[in-house]
mmCIF file of C-alpha atoms in Angstrom:
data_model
loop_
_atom_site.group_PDB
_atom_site.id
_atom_site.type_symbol
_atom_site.label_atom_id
_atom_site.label_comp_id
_atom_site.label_asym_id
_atom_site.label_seq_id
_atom_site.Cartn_x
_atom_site.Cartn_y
_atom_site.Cartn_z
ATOM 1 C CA UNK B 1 18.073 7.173 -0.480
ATOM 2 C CA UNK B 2 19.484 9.799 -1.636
ATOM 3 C CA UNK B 3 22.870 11.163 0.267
ATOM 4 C CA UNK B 4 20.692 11.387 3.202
ATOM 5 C CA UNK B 5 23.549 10.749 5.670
ATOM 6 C CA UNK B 6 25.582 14.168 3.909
ATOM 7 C CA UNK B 7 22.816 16.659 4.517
ATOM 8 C CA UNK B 8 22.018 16.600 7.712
ATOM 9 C CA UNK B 9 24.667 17.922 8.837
ATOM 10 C CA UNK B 10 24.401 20.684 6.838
ATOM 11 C CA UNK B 11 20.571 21.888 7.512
ATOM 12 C CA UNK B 12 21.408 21.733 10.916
ATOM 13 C CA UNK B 13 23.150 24.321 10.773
ATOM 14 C CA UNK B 14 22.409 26.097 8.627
ATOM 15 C CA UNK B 15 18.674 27.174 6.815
ATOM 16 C CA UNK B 16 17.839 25.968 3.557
ATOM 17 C CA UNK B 17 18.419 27.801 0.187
ATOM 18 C CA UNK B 18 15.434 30.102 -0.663
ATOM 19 C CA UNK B 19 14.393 32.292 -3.378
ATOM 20 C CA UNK B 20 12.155 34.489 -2.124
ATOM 21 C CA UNK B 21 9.045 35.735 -3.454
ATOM 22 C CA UNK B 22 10.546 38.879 -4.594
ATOM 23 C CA UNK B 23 14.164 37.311 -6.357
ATOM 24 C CA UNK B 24 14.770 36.730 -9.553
ATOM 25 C CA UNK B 25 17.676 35.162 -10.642
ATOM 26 C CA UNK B 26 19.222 35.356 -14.048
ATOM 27 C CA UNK B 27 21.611 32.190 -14.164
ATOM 28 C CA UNK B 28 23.058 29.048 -12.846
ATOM 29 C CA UNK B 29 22.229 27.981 -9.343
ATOM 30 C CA UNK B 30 24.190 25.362 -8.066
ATOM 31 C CA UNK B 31 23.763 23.419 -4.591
ATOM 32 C CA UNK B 32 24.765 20.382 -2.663
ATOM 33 C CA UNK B 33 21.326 20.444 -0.929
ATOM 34 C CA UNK B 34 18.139 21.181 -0.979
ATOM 35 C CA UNK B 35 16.427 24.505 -2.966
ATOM 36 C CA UNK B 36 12.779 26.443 -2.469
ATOM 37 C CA UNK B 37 11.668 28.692 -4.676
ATOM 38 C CA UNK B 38 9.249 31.400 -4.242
ATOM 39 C CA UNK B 39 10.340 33.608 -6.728
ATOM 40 C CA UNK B 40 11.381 33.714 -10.414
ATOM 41 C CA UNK B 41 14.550 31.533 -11.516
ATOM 42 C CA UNK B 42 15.452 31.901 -15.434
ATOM 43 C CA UNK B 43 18.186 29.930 -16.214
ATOM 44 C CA UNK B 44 19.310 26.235 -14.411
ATOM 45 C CA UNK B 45 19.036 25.094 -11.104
ATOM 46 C CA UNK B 46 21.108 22.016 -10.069
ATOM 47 C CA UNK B 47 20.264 20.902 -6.276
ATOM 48 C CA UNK B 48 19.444 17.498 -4.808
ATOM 49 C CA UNK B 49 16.012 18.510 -4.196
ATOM 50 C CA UNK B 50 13.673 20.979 -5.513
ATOM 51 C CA UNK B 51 10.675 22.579 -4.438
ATOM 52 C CA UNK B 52 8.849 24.869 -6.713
ATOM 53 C CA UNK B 53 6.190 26.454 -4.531
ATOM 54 C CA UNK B 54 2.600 27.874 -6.355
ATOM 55 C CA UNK B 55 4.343 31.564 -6.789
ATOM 56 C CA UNK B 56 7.418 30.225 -8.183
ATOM 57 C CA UNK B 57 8.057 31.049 -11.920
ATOM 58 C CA UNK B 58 10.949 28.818 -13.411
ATOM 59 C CA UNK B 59 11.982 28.798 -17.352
ATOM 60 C CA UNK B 60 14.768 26.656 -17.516
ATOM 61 C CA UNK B 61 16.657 23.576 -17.176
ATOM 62 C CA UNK B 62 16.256 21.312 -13.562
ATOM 63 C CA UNK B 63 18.773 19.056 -12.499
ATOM 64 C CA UNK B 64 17.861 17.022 -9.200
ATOM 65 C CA UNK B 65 17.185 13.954 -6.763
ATOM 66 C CA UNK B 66 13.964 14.911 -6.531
ATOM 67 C CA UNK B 67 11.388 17.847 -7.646
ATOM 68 C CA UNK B 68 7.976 18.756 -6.135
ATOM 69 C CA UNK B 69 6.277 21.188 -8.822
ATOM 70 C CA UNK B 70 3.152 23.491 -7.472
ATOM 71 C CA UNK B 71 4.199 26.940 -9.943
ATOM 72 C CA UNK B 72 4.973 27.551 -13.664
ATOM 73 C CA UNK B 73 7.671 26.091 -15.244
ATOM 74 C CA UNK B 74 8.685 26.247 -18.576
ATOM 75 C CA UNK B 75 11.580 24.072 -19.378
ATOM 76 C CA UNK B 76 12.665 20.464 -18.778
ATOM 77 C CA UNK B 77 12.990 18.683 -15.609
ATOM 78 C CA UNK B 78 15.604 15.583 -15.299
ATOM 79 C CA UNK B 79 14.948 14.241 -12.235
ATOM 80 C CA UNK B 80 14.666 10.596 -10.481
ATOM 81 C CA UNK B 81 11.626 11.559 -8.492
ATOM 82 C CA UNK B 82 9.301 14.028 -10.101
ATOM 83 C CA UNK B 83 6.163 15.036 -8.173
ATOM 84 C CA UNK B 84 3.737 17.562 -10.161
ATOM 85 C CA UNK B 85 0.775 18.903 -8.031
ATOM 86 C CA UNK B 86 -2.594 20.572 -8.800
ATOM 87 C CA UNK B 87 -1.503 23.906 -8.957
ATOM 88 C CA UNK B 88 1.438 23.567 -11.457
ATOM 89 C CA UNK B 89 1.351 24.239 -14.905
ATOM 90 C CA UNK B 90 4.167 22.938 -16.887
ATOM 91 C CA UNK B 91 5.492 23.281 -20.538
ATOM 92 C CA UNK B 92 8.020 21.222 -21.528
ATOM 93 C CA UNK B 93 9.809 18.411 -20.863
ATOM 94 C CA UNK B 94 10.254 15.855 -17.780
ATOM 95 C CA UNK B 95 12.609 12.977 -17.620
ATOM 96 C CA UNK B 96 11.848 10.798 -14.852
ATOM 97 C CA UNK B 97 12.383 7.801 -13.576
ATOM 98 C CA UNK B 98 9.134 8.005 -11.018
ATOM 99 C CA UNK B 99 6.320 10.651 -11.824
ATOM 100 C CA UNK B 100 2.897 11.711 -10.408
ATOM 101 C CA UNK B 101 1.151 13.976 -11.361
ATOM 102 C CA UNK B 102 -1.880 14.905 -9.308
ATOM 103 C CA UNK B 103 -5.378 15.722 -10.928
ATOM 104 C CA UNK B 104 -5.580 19.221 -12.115
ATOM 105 C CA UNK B 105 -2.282 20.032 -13.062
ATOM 106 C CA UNK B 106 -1.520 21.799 -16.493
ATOM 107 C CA UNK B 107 1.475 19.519 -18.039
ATOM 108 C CA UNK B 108 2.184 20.170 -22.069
ATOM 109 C CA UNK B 109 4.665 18.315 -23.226
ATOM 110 C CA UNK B 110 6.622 14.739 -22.819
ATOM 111 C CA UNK B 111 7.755 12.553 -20.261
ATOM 112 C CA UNK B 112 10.107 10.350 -21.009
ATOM 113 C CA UNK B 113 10.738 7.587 -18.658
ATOM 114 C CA UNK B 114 14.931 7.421 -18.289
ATOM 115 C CA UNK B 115 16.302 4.213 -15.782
ATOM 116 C CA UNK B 116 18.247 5.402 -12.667
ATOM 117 C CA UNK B 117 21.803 5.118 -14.657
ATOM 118 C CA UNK B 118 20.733 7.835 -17.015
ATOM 119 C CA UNK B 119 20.682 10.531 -13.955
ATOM 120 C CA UNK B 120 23.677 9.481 -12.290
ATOM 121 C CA UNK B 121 25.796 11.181 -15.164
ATOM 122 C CA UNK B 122 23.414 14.130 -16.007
ATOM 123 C CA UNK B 123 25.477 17.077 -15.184
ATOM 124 C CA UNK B 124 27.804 16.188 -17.575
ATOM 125 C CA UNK B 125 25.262 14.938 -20.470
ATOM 126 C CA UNK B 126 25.102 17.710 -23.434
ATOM 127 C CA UNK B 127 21.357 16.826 -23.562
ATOM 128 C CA UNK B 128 20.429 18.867 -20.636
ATOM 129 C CA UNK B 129 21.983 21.846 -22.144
ATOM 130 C CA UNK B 130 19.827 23.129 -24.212
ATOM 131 C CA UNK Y 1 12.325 12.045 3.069
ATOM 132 C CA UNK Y 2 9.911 14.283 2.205
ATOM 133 C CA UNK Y 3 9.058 16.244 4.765
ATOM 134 C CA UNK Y 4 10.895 19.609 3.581
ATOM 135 C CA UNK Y 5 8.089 19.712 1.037
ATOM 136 C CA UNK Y 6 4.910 19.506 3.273
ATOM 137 C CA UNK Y 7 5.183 22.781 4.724
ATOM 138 C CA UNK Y 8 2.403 24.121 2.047
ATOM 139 C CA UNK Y 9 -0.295 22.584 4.658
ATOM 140 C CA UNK Y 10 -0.137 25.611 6.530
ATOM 141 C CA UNK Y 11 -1.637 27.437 4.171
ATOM 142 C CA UNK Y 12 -0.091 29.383 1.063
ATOM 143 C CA UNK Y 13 1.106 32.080 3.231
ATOM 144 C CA UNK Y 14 0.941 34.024 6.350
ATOM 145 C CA UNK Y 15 -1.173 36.891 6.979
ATOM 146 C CA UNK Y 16 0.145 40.262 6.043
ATOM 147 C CA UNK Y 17 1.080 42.474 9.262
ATOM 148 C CA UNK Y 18 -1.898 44.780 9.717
ATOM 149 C CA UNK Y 19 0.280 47.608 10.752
ATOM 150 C CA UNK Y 20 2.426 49.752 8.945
ATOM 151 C CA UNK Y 21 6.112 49.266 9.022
ATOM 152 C CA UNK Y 22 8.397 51.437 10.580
ATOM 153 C CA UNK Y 23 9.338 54.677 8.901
ATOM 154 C CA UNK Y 24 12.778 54.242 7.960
ATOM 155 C CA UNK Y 25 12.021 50.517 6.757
ATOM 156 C CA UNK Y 26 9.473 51.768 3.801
ATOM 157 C CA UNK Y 27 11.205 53.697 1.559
ATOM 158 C CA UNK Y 28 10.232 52.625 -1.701
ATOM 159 C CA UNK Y 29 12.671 49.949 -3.651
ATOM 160 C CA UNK Y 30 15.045 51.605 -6.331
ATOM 161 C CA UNK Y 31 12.732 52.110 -9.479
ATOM 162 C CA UNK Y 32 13.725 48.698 -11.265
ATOM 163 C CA UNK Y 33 12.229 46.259 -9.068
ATOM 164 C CA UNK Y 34 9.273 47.985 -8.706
ATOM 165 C CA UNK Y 35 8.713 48.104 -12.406
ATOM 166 C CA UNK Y 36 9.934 44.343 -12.888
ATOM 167 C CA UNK Y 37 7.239 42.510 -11.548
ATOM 168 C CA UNK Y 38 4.249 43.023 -9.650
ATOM 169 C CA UNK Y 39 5.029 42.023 -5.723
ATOM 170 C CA UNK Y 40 1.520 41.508 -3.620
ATOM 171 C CA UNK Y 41 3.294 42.246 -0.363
ATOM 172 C CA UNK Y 42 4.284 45.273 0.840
ATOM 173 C CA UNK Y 43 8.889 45.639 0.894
ATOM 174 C CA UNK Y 44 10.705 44.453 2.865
ATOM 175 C CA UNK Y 45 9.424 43.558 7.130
ATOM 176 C CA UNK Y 46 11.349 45.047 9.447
ATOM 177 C CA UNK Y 47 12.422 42.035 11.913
ATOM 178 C CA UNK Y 48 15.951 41.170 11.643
ATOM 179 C CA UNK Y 49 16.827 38.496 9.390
ATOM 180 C CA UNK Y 50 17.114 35.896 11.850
ATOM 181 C CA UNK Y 51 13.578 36.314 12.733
ATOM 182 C CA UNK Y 52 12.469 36.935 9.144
ATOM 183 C CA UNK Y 53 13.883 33.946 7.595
ATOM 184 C CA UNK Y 54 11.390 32.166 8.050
ATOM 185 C CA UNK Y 55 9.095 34.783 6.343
ATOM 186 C CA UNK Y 56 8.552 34.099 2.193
ATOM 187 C CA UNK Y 57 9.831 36.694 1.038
ATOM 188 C CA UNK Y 58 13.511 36.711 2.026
ATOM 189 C CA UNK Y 59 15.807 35.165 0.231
ATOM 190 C CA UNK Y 60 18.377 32.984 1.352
ATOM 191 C CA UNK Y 61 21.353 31.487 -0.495
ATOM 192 C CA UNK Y 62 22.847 28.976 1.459
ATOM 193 C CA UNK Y 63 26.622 28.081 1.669
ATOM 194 C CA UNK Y 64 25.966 24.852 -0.215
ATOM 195 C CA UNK Y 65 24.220 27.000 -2.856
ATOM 196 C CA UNK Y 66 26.623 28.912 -5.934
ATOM 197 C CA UNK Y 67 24.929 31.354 -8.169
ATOM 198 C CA UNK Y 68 26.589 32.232 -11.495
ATOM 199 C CA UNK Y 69 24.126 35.232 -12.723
ATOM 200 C CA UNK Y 70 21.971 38.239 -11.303
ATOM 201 C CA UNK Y 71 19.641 37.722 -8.584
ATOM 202 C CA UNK Y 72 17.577 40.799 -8.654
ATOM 203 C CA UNK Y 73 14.948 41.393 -5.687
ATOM 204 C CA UNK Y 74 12.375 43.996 -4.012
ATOM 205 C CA UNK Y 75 13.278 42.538 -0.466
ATOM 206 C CA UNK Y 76 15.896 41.120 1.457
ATOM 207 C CA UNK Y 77 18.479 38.739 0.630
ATOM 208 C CA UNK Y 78 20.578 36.878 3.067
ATOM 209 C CA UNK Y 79 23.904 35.552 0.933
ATOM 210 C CA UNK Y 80 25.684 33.077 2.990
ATOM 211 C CA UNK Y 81 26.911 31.080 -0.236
ATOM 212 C CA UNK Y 82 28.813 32.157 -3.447
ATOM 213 C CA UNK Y 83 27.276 34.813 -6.286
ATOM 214 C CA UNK Y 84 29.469 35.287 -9.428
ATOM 215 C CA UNK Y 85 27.289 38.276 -10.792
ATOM 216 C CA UNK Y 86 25.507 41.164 -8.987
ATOM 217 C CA UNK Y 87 22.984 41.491 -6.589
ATOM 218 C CA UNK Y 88 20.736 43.752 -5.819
ATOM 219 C CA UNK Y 89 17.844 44.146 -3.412
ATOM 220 C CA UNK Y 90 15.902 46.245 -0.787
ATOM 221 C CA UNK Y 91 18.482 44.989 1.672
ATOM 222 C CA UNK Y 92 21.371 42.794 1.383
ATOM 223 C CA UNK Y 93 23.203 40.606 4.185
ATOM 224 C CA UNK Y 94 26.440 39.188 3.330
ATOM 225 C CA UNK Y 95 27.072 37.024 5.829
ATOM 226 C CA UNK Y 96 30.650 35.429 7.264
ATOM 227 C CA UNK Y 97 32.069 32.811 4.390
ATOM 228 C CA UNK Y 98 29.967 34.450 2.110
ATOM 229 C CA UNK Y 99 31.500 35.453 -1.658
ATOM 230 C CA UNK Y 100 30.067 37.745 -3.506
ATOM 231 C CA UNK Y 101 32.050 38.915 -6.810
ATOM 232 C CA UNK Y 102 30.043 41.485 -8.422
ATOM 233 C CA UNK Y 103 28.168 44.481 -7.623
ATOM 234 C CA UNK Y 104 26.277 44.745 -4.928
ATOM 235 C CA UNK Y 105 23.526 47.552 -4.699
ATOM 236 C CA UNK Y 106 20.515 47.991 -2.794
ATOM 237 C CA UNK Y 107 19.197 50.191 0.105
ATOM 238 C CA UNK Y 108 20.948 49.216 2.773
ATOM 239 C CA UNK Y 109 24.498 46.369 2.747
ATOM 240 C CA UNK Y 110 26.040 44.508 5.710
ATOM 241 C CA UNK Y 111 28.921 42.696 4.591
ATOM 242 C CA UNK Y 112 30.438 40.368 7.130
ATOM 243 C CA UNK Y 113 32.190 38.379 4.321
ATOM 244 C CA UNK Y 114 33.735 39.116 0.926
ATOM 245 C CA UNK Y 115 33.311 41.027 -1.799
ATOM 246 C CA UNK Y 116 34.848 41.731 -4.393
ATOM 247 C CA UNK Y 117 33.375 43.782 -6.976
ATOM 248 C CA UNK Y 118 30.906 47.356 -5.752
ATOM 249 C CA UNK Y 119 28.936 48.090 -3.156
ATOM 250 C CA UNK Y 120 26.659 50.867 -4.076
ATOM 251 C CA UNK Y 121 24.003 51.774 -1.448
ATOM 252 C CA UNK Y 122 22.382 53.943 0.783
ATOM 253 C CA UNK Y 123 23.428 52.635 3.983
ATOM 254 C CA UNK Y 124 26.669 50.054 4.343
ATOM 255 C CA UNK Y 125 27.250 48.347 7.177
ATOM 256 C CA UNK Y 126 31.306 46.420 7.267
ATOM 257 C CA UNK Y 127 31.312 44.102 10.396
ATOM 258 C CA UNK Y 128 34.878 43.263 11.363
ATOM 259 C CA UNK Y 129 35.338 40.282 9.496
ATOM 260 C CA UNK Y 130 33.910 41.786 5.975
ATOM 261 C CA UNK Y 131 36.782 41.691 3.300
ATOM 262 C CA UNK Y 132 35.986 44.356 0.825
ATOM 263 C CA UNK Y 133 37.826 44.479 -2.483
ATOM 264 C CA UNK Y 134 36.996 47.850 -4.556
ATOM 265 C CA UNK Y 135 34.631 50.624 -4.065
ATOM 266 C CA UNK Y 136 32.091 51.810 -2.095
ATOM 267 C CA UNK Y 137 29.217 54.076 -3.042
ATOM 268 C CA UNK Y 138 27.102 55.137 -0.223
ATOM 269 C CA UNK Y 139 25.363 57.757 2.247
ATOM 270 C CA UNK Y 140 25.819 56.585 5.530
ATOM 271 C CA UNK Y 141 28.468 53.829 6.013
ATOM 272 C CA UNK Y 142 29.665 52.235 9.783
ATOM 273 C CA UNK Y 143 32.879 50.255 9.636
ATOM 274 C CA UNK Y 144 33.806 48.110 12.553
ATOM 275 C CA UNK Y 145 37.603 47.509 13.760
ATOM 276 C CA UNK Y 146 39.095 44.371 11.485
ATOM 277 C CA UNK Y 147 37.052 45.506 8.291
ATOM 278 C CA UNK Y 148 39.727 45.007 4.920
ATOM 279 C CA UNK Y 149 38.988 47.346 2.398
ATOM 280 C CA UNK Y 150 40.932 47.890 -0.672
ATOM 281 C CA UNK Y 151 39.318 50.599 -2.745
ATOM 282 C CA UNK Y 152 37.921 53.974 -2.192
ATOM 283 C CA UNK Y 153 34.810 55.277 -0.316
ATOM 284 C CA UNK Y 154 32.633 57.762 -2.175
ATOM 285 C CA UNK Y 155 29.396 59.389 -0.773
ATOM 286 C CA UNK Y 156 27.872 59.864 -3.730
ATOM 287 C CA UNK Y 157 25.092 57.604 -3.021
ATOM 288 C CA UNK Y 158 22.094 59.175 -4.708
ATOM 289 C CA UNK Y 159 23.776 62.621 -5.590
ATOM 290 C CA UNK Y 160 24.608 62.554 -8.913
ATOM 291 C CA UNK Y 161 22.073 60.532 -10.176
ATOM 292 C CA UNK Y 162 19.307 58.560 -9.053
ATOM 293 C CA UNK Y 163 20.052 55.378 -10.776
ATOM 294 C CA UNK Y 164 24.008 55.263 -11.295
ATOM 295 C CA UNK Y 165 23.534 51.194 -10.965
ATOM 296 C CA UNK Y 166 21.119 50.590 -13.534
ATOM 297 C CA UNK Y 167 23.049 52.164 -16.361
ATOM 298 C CA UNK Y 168 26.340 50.259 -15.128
ATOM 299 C CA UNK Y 169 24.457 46.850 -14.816
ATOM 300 C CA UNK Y 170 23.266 46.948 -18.601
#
C-alpha cells in the first residue's frame, strides 16, 4: 500500500537503517525507507516505517507510513498506521488514521483520529513542528 | 507488509558471548559514553561488521537514511548514508557513498567515503576510495593508494590530552 514497489529494491541491497542499542542521536533523521530503533533518538524521525523496539527511548516528533511502538516515547506520532504494543509506554500525542493498541500498554495522552489526506501533506504542516 | 516488524518473536535478544573478547577489541569507550547511559552489554563484538550487522547493537545508517544532528554511541556504527553533525563511537565505518560532514571521533575510523569535517581517533583506516577533507588526529593510521586527503595528519591522538573531542564538541 504504501510505495511498496520503491523499496524493494532498495533492502535488497542494502540492510535496513538501525539505531543500535548503544546510539543516540541528537537530531533529524530522515529516510526513504524503513527505520529500527534500539537506541535513544531525541529529536524527529521521518521514515516510511518505524519500529520502536522495547529498548528504544524516543522524545520527539514521528513522521511515517506506519509505526510499531514496543519502548518509551515521549512525543507525538503522525502516522496512517499506528500499532502500540504491551511493552510501550507512551506520553503524548498520536494522530492516526488506524490505531491498536494492545492490552498493557502505558499511553497518556490523545489520539486524534486524522483521514488519510491529512498525512499525505505532513512534512510540510507547521503542526508537526512543535 | 509487516513482516520487518515480527522479528521480536525470537526473543528480545541474543545471548551474550560467554567468552571474553579479544584483547585489542576491549579497551574501554572514551569516558563520555560510558557516563551517558548505562549499556547492559559489554562494547563493542569483535566480528566484522558484515557479520555483526545483524547483532543489536550496531548501528546502521542506511543510504536512504540523512541525519542532521549527533549520533553519539558506545559501539559500532556503520554510516552508509548522510550525517550533517558529528559522530562518534567505539568504532566507526564509513562506508563507499557515504557523507559524513562533521567530526568524526572514536577508537578506531575506516573511511571508504567522504568526509569532510575531523577525524580524531586512535586507529584510522583510508581505503582507496575515502575522500578526506581536513584533519586527521590519530595514533596509528594505514592509507591505501587512491585515498584524497586535503588537510594535515597529526599523531597527537591521546597525547596532549585525553579528551581533546569532548571540549571541541561542546
Amino acid at each position: 500500500m504504501f510505495a511498496q514497489t520503491r523499496k524493494t529494491a532498495d533492502s535488497l541491497e542494502q540492510p535496513p537503517s538501525h539505531v543500535g542499542r548503544g546510539l543516540k542521536v541528537t537530531g533529524v533523521l530522515d529516510i526513504d525507507g524503513d527505520l529500527f530503533v534500539d537506541g535513544t533518538v531525541t529529536g524527529r524521525i521521518n521514515a516510511n516505517r518505524v519500529m520502536l523496539s522495547p529498548e528504544s527511548f524516543v522524545d520527539g516528533d514521528v513522521v511515517a507510513n506506519e509505526v510499531h511502538v514496543e519502548g518509551r516515547f515521549n512525543g507525538r506520532i503522525f502516522a496512517l498506521s499506528v500499532t502500540v504494543e504491551s511493552s510501550a509506554n507512551i506520553t503524548g500525542k498520536i494522530f492516526h488514521n488506524t490505531v491498536s493498541v494492545a492490552r498493557g500498554a502505558r499511553v497518556d495522552g490523545r489520539m486524534p483520529w486524522r483521514p488519510p489526506s491529512y498525512f499525505e501533506t505532513l512534512t510540510q504542516l507547521p503542526e508537526t513542528r512543535p | 507488509m509487516t513482516s520487518m516488524f515480527t522479528r521480536n518473536e525470537k526473543g528480545p535478544e541474543t545471548p551474550p558471548a560467554p567468552a571474553p573478547k579479544p584483547a585489542e577489541r576491549t579497551e574501554p569507550a572514551p569516558a563520555p559514553q560510558a557516563a551517558a547511559e548505562p549499556v547492559k552489554r559489554p562494547l563493542a563484538s569483535a566480528q566484522p561488521i558484515a557479520a555483526a550487522t545483524a547483532q543489536r547493537g550496531v548501528s546502521v545508517i542506511s543510504r536512504a537514511l540523512k541525519i542532521t544532528g549527533q549520533l553519539e554511541s558506545s559501539e559500532d556504527i556503520q554510516i552508509e548514508g548522510e550525517v550533517n553533525g558529528d559522530v562518534r563511537a567505539a568504532m566507526v565505518r564509513v562506508g563507499a557513498g557515504a557523507k559524513v560532514n562533521g567530526t568524526v571521533s572514536g577508537e578506531e575510523v575506516e573511511l571508504s567515503g567522504t568526509i569532510e569535517g575531523k577525524i580524531e581517533a586512535r586507529k584510522v583506516v583510508l581505503t582507496s576510495s575515502a575522500h578526506m577533507e581536513g584533519d586527521i588526529m590519530h595514533q596509528d593510521i594505514a592509507i591505501q593508494s587512491g585515498a584524497y586527503i586535503a588537510g594535515r595528519l597529526q599523531p597527537e591522538y591521546g597525547k596532549t590530552n585525553v579528551q581533546p573531542l569532548k571540549a571541541k564538541a561542546e
